[in-house]
XYZ file of C-alpha atoms in Angstrom:
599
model
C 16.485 35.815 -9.299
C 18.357 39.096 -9.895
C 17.416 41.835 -7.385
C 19.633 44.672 -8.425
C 22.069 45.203 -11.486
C 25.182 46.595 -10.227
C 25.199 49.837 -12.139
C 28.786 50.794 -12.021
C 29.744 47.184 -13.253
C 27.068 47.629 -16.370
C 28.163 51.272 -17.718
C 31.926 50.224 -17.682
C 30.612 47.013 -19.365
C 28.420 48.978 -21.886
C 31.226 51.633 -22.593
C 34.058 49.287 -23.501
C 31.543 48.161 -25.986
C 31.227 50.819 -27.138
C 34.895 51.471 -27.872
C 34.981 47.602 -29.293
C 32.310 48.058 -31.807
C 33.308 51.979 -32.618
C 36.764 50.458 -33.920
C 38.042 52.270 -37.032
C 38.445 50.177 -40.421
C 41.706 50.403 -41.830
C 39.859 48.493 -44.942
C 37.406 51.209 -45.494
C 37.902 53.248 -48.742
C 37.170 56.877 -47.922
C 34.206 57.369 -50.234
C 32.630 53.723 -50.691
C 30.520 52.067 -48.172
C 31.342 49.000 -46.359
C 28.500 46.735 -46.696
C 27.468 43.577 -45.270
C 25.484 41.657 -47.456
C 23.504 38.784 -45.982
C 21.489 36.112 -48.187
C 17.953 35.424 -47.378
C 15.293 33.479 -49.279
C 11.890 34.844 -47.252
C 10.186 37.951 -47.657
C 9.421 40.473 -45.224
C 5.535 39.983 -43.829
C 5.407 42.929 -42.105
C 7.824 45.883 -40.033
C 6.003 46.098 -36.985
C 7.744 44.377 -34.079
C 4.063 43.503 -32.400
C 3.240 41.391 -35.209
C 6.511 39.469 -36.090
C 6.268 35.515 -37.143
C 8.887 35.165 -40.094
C 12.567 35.019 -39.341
C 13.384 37.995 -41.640
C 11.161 40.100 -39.768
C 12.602 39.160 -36.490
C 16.577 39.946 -37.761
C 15.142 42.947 -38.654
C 13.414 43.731 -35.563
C 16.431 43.182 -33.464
C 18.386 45.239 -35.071
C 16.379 48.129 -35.466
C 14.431 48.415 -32.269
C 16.387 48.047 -28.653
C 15.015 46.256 -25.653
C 14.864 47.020 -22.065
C 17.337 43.980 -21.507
C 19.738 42.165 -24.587
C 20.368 38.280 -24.640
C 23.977 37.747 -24.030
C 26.072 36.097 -26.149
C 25.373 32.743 -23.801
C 21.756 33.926 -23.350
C 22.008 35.075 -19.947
C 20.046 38.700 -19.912
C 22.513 41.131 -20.063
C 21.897 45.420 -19.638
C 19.759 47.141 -22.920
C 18.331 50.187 -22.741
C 17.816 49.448 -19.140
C 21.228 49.880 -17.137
C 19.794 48.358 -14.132
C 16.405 47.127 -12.280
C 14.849 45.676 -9.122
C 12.080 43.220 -8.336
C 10.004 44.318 -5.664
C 9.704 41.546 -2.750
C 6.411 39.879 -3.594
C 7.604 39.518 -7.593
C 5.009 42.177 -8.683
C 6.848 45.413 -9.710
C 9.976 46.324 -11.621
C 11.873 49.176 -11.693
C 13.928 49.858 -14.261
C 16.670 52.462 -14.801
C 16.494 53.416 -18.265
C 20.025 54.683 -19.860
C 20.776 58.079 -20.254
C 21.768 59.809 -23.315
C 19.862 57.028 -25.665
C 18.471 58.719 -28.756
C 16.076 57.287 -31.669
C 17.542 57.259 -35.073
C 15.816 60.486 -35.624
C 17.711 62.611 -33.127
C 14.849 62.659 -30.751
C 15.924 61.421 -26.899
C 14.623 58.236 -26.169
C 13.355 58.589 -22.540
C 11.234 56.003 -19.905
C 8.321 57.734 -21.703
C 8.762 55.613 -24.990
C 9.004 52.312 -22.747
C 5.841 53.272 -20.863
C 4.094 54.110 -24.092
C 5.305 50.643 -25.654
C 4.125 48.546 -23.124
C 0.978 50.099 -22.969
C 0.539 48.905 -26.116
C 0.460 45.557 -24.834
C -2.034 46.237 -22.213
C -3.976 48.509 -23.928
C -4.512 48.072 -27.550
C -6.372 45.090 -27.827
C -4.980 43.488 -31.296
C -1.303 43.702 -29.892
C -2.445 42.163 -26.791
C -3.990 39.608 -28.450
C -1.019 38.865 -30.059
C 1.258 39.150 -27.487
C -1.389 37.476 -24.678
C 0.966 35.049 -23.289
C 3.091 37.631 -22.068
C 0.680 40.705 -22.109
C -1.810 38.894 -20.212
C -0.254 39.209 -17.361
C 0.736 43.223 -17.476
C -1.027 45.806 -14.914
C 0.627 48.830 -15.595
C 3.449 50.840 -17.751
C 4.472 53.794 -15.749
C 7.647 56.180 -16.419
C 7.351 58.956 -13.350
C 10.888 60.466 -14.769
C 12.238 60.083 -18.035
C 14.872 57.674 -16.453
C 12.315 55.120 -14.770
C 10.305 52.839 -15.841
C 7.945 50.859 -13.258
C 6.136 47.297 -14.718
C 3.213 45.975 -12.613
C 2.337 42.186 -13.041
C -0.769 40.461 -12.060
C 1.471 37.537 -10.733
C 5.236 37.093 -10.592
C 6.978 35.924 -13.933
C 10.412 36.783 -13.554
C 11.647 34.888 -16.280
C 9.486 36.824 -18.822
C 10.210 39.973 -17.759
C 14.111 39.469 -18.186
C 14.143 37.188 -21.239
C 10.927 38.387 -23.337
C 11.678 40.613 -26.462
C 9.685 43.607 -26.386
C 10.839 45.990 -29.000
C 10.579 49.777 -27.219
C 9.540 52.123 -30.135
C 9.245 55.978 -30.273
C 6.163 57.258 -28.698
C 6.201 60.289 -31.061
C 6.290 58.809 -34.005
C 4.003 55.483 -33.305
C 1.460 57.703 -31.484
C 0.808 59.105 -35.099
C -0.537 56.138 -36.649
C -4.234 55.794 -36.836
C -3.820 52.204 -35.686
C -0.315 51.004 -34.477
C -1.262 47.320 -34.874
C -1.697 47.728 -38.050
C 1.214 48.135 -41.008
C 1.707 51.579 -40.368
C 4.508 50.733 -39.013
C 6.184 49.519 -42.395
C 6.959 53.281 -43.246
C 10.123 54.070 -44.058
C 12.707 54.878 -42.852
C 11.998 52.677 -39.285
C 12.503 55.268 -36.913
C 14.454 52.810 -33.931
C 17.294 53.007 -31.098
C 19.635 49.582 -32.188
C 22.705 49.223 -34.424
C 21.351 49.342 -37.666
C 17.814 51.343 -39.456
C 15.954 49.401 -42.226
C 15.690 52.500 -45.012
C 14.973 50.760 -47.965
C 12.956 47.525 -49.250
C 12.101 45.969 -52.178
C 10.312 43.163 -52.946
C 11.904 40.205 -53.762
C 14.773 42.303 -54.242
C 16.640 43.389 -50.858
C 16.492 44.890 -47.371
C 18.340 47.917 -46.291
C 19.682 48.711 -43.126
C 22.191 51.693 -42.334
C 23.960 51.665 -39.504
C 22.826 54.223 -36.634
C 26.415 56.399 -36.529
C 24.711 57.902 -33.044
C 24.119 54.471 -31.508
C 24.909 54.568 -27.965
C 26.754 51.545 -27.548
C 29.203 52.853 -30.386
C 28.546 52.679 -34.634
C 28.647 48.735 -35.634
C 31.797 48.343 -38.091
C 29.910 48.309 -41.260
C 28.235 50.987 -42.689
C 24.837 48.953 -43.373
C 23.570 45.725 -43.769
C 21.462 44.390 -46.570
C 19.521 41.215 -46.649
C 19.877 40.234 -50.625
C 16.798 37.813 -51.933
C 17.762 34.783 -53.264
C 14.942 31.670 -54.181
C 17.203 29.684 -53.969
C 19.953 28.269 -51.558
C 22.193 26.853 -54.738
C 22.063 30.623 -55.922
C 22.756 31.902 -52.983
C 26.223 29.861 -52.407
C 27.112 30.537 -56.085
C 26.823 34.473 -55.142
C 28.865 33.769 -51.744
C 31.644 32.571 -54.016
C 31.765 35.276 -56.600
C 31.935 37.669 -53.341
C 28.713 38.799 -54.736
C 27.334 38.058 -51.063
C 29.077 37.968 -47.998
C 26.767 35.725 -45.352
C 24.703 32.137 -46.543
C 22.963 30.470 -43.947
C 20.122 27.431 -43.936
C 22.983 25.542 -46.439
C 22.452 21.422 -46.555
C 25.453 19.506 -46.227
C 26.501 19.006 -49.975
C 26.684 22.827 -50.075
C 28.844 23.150 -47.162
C 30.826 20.068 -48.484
C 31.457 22.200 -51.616
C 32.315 25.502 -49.786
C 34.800 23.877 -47.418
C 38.529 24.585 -47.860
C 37.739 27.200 -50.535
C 40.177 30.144 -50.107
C 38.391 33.461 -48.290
C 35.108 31.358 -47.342
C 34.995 30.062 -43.420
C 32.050 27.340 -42.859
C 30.763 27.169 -39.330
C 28.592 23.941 -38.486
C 26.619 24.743 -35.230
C 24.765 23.526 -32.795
C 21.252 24.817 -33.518
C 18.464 25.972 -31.566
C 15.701 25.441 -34.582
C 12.916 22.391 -35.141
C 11.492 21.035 -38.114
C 7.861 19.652 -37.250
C 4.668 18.473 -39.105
C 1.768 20.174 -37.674
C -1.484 18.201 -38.528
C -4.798 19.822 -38.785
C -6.710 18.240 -35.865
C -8.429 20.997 -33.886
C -9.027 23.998 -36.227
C -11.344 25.521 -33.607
C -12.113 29.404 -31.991
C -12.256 29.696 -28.520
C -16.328 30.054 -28.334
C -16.024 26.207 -29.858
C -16.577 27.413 -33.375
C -14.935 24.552 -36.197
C -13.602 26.062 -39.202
C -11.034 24.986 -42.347
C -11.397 21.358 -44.004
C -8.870 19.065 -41.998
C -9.463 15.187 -42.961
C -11.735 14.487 -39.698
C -9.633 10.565 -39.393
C -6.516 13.146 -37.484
C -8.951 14.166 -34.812
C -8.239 10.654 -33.459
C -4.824 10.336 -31.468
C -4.612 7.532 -32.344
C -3.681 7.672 -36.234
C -1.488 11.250 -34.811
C 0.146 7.916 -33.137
C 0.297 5.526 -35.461
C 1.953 8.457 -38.563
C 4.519 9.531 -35.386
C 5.868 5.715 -34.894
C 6.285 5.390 -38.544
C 8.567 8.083 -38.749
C 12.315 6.806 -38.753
C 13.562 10.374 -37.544
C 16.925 9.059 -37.067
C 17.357 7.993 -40.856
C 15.934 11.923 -42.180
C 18.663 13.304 -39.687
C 21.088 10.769 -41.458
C 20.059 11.375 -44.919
C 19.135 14.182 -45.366
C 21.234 16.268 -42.835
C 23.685 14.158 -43.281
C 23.960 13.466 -39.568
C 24.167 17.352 -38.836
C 21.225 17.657 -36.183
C 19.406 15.401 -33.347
C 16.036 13.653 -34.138
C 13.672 15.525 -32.370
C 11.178 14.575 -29.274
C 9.714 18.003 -28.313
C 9.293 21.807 -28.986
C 12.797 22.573 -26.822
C 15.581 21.657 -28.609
C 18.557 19.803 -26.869
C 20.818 23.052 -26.856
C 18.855 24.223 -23.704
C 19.423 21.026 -21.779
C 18.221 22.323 -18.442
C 14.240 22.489 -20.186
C 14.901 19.683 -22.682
C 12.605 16.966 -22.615
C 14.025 13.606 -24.311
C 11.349 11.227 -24.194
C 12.691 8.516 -21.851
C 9.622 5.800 -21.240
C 7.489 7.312 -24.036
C 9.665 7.333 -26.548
C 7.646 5.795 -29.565
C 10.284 3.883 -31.825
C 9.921 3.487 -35.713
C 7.580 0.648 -35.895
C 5.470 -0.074 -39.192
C 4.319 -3.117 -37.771
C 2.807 -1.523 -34.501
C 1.296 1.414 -36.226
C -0.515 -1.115 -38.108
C -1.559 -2.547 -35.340
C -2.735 0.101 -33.787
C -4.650 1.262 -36.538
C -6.364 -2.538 -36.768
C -7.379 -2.580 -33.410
C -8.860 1.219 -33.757
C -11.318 -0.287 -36.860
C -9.124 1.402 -39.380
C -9.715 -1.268 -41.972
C -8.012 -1.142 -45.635
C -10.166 -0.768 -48.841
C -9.849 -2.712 -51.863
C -7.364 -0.539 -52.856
C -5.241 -0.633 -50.073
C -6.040 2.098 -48.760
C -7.898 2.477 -44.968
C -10.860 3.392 -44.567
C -12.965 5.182 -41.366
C -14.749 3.260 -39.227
C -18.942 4.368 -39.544
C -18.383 6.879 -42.047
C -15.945 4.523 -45.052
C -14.388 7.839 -45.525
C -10.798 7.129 -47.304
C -7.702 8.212 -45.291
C -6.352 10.254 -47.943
C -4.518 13.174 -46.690
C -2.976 16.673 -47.990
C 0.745 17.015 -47.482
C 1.872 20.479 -47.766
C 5.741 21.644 -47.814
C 7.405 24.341 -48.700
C 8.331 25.022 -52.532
C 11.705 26.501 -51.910
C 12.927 24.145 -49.470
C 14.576 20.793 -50.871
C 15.210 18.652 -47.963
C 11.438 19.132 -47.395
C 11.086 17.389 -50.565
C 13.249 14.490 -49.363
C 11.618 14.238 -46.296
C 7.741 13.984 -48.265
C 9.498 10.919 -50.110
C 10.467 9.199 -47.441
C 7.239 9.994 -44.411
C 4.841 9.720 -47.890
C 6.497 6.167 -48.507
C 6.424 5.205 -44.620
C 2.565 6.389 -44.257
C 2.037 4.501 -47.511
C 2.707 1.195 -45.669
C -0.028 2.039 -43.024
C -2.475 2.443 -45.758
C -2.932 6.135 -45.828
C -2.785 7.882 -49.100
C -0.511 10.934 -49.350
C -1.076 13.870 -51.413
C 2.117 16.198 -51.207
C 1.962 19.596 -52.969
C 4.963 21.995 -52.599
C 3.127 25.721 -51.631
C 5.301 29.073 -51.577
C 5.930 29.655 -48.018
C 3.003 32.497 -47.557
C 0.487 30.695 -49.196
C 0.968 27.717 -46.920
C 0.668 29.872 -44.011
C -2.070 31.569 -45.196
C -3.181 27.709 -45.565
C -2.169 27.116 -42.132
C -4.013 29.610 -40.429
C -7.306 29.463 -42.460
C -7.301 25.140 -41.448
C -7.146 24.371 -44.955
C -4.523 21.649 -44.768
C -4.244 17.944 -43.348
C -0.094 18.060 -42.816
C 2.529 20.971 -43.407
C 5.679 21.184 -42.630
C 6.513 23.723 -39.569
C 9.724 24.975 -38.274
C 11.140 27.969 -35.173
C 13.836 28.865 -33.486
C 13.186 28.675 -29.969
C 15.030 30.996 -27.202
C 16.650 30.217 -23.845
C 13.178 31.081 -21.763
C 10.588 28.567 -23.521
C 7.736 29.952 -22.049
C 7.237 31.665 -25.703
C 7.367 29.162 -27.600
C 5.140 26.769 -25.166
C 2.434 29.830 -24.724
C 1.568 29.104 -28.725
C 0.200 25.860 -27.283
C -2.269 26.870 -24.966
C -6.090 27.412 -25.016
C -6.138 31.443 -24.309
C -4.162 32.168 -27.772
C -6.884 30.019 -30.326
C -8.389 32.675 -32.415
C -11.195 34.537 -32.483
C -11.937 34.708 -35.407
C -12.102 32.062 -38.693
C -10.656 34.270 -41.400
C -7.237 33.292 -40.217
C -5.883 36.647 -39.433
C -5.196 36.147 -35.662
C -1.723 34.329 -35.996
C -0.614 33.645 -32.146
C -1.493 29.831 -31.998
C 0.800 27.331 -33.684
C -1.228 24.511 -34.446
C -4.846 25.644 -32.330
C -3.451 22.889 -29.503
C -5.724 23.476 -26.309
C -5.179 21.056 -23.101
C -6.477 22.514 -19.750
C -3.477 20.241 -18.017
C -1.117 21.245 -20.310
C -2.281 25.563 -19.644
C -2.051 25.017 -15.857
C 1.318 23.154 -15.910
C 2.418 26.622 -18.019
C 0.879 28.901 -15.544
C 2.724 27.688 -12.916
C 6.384 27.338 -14.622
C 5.510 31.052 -15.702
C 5.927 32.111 -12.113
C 7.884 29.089 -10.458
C 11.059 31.010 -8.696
C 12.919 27.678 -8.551
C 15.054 26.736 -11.842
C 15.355 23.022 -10.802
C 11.027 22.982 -10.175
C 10.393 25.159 -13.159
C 12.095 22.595 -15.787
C 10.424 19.987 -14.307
C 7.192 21.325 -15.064
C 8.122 22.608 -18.623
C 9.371 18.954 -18.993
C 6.140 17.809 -17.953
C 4.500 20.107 -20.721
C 6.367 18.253 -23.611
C 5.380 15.186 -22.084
C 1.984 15.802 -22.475
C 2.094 17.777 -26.218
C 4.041 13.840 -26.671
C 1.100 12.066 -26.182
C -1.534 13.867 -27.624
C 0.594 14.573 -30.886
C -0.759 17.462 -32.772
C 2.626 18.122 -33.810
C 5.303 15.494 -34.962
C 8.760 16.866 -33.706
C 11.386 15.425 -36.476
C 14.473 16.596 -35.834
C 16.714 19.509 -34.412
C 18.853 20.881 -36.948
C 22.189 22.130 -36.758
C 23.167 25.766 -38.092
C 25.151 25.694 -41.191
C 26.246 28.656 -42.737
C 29.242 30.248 -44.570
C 30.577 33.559 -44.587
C 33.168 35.638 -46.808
C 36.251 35.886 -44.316
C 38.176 37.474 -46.698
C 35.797 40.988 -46.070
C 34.763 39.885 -42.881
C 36.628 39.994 -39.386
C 35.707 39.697 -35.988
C 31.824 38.105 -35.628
C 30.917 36.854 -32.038
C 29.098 33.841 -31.594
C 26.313 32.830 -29.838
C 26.756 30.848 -27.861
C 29.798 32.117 -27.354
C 31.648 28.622 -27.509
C 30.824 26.566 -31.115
C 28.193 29.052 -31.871
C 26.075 29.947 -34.652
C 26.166 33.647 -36.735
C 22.677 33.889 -37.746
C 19.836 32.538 -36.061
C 21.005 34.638 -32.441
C 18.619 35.523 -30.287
C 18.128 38.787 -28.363
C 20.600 40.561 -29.910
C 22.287 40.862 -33.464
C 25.948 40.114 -32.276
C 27.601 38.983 -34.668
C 26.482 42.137 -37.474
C 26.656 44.460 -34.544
C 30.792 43.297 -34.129
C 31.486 42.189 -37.583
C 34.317 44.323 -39.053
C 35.941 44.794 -42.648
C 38.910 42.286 -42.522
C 41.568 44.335 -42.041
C 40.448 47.267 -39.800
C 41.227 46.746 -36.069
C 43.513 43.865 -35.296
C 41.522 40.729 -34.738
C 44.680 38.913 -32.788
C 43.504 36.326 -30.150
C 40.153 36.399 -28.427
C 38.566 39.332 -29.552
C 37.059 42.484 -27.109
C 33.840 41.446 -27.686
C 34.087 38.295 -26.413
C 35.815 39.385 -23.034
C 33.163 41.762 -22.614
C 30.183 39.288 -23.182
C 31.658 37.016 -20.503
C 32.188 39.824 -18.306
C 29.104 40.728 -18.581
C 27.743 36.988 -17.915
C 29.986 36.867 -14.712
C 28.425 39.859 -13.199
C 24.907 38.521 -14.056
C 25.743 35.069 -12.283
C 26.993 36.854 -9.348
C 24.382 39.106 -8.792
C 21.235 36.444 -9.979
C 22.953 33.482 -8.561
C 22.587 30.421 -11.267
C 18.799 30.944 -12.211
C 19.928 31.499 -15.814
C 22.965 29.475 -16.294
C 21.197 27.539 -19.126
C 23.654 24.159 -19.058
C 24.898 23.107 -22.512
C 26.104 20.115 -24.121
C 29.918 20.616 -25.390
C 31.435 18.314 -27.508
C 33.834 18.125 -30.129
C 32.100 18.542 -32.440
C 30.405 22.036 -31.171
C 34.094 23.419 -30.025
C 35.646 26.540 -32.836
């Protein structure tokens, strides 16, 4: 685990950022505004950074508000506000340096203060901690004795979160205004923040504004802002992307990128993803004092009709169909881009088998009506289930047709509906759904994503307001196996046990994994120059993690010369080697390279 950050090493890194991203555009007309305009079909849910769930809130979040330590371009933690830190010998304080000369988009100094006062938050105000209890749970103390240092106390070691989890530092003087900073207060504009860009402006169903911070301390990012234009729909976003009307499409199927290849000014990039598409079924909509709540079909609180709808699943013929063989069918929350935590299944692999999900379902007392359809044993209740996807998304509509046609042959009666993405959220949360479709992007450190799976984050309450649990999945065996990954120094012991995790979430199936999918998304390369990837090697443009790289180092084609590898990249690695060295390989996250995956 890194002890120390070599200081010297991190300022010369940070400064020839700087210089990188500060580049001059020879493109730029003197009085117009070079804007980057990025397509996006969700709406915002809310500003504040405590609260995020929705992708568009966390793009926004990254770019507005800084954090202590950035996710490098190959997601190894890399210096942030903080320039350097140290882990005290028994694992329990950190000391962080906190970067001189940092200001908030208002002028104001940002100082160790501002950290102090944001994770307070965590400990302290009882809604964001609620929210945040995986990770909060855990914090003592927030202490800044100068305006340079910032001390964390833990309850127990978890290196891994401290380095890798994404807590958004906001300005003590202007968040220490609101009557309740867990609430929306927060959605004010302008965001007051310390990152690349400011939102300033939003409109519903409309756009998103962000201007770039010109005071920025790693340097001004190339374009003057970056807006987030609303489109419902992909097809009308692509159509936009080639009347130059939009500059960035992302979350295209393959027909689209099929159609965009080879046109002149428009570069496709097919990546390696780090995103799932699940079902989650509504089998435990429970608080934590025990209370039930929502309407789930009672038939999915048996495992063994979870079991019987996962075998007859043919996940390899939806990655085939409809992504065109552009992902991986999917065993588990971890997608196979983080290899070193990826679980793949190996003796429990269920295949696609009709026959023995019948079978299973016989021998259960799952017998079929006169209709066909199967009925519960005792009760004769009809297995006749909701399926909820979303309205804007078309290959959820292919997949309905084909899992609705699969779970037809088991006798189960399907009922899709397609639900605007709030709504079925809203849904979701409330337990007023049988199946909906699900989908995240999970990060390098999966202790996030696996802490929405355990018993301490069910709700409270029934009105579907507290949003930290995925599915409301609680297994005691599964909660200590993720207590003691949390704070296991070993990498080789800690995937083991996070392996172990998906194992388990495997068998009891409240959530059918179907497939990984890859990132495809176009951009206008005619206006655009110089993006980095993450990874750094085949990767994606949106969808990064832990830092907005590639809007941060995009520049108007035609500004600084973009010959060969550019700065950016150098830097990144740079910055990778001297975490290695100093950490040792704790963090070297192994990833598959093919082909297919190489630029």
């Amino acid at each position: 685990m890194t002890r120390r950050f070599l200081a010297a090493a991190a300022a010369l890194l940070m400064s020839a950022g700087a210089l990188a991203v500060a580049a001059p555009s020879a493109a730029a007309q003197e009085d117009d505004t070079d804007s980057l305009l990025i397509a996006t079909s969700q709406e915002v849910d809310t500003f504040n950074p405590f609260k995020r769930r929705f992708v568009i809130t966390y793009n926004t979040s990254i770019m507005t508000y800084e954090t202590l330590v950035r996710m490098g371009t190959d997601y190894e933690p890399v210096p942030g506000l903080a320039t350097e830190w140290e882990e005290s010998a028994d694992g329990l304080t950190w000391t962080f340096t906190i970067r001189e000369g940092a200001k908030w988009s208002d002028g104001e100094p940002l100082t160790a203060q501002d950290v102090a006062y944001t994770y307070g938050l965590l400990i302290e105000n009882q809604a964001i901690r609620d929210w945040n209890i995986d990770f909060a749970g855990n914090l003592v103390s927030a202490e800044a004795p100068d305006d340079t240092t910032f001390v964390l106390t833990l309850a127990q070691p978890s290196p891994w979160d401290v380095l890798t989890r994404e807590v958004f530092i906001v300005p003590e003087h202007v968040w220490s205004e609101f009557p309740d900073p867990s609430a929306d207060d927060a959605n004010e504009l302008p965001l007051v923040g310390s990152g690349p860009f400011q939102v300033t402006e939003y409109a519903t169903d409309e756009f998103i504004r962000l201007e770039a911070n010109e005071d920025y301390w790693d340097g001004a990012p190339g374009f003057d802002e970056v807006v987030f234009d609303y489109y419902a729909e992909n097809d009308a976003a692509v159509a936009a992307l080639e009347a130059h009307e939009v500059d960035v499409v992302s979350g295209l199927n393959p027909a689209q990128i099929g159609a965009l290849e080879g046109q002149d000014g428009i570069t496709v990039n097919n990546a390696q993803g780090r995103r799932y598409v699940s079902l989650t079924i509504n089998y435990n909509s429970v608080t934590q004092d025990g209370t039930e709540f929502g309407n789930g079909h009672p038939a999915l609180k048996d495992p063994v009709v979870r079991q019987a709808m996962h075998m007859a699943i043919d996940k390899q013929a939806l990655v085939d169909t409809v992504l065109d063989g552009n992902g991986q069918p999917a065993t588990s929350i971890i997608p196979s881009i983080f290899e070193q935590y990826h679980w793949d299944g190996g003796d429990q692999l269920l295949g696609f088998d009709i026959e023995g999900a019948n079978a299973l379902l016989d021998e259960a007392g799952y017998v079929r009506g006169d209709d066909g359809i199967r009925t519960m044993p005792g009760t004769g209740e009809r297995l006749s289930f909701r399926f909820y996807q979303h309205a804007d998304n078309t290959d959820y509509a292919t997949i309905v047709q084909f899992v609705s046609e699969w779970w037809a042959e088991l006798g189960l009666e399907i009922k899709p509906e397609a639900i605007e993405q709030g709504s079925l959220n809203d849904l979701a949360y409330l337990g007023e759904f049988d199946i909906a479709f699900s989908g995240w992007g999970v990060g390098p450190n999966p202790t996030e994503q696996l802490g929405m799976h355990t018993c301490a984050v069910l709700p409270t309450l029934t009105d579907g307001s507290e949003r930290s649990s995925e599915n409301n999945y609680c297994n005691a065996e599964f909660d200590a196996l993720h207590e003691q990954q949390k704070v296991e120094s070993d990498p080789d012991a800690r995937a083991e046990l996070v392996r172990q995790q998906q194992a388990l979430m495997y068998a009891d199936t409240p959530v059918i994994y179907l497939y990984y999918q890859n990132t495809l998304e176009a951009y206008n390369s005619d206006k655009i120059s110089g993006m980095v990837l993450q990874p750094s090697e085949g990767g994606m443009i949106t969808g990064q993690q832990g830092y907005a790289w590639a809007y941060v180092t995009a520049q108007p084609a035609g500004g600084a010369e973009d010959e060969g590898t550019p700065v950016w990249v150098w830097i990144a690695v740079a910055a990778a080697v001297v975490v290695v060295v100093a950490g040792g390989a704790v963090f070297a996250l192994r990833r598959r390279k093919t082909a297919d995956e190489r630029e």
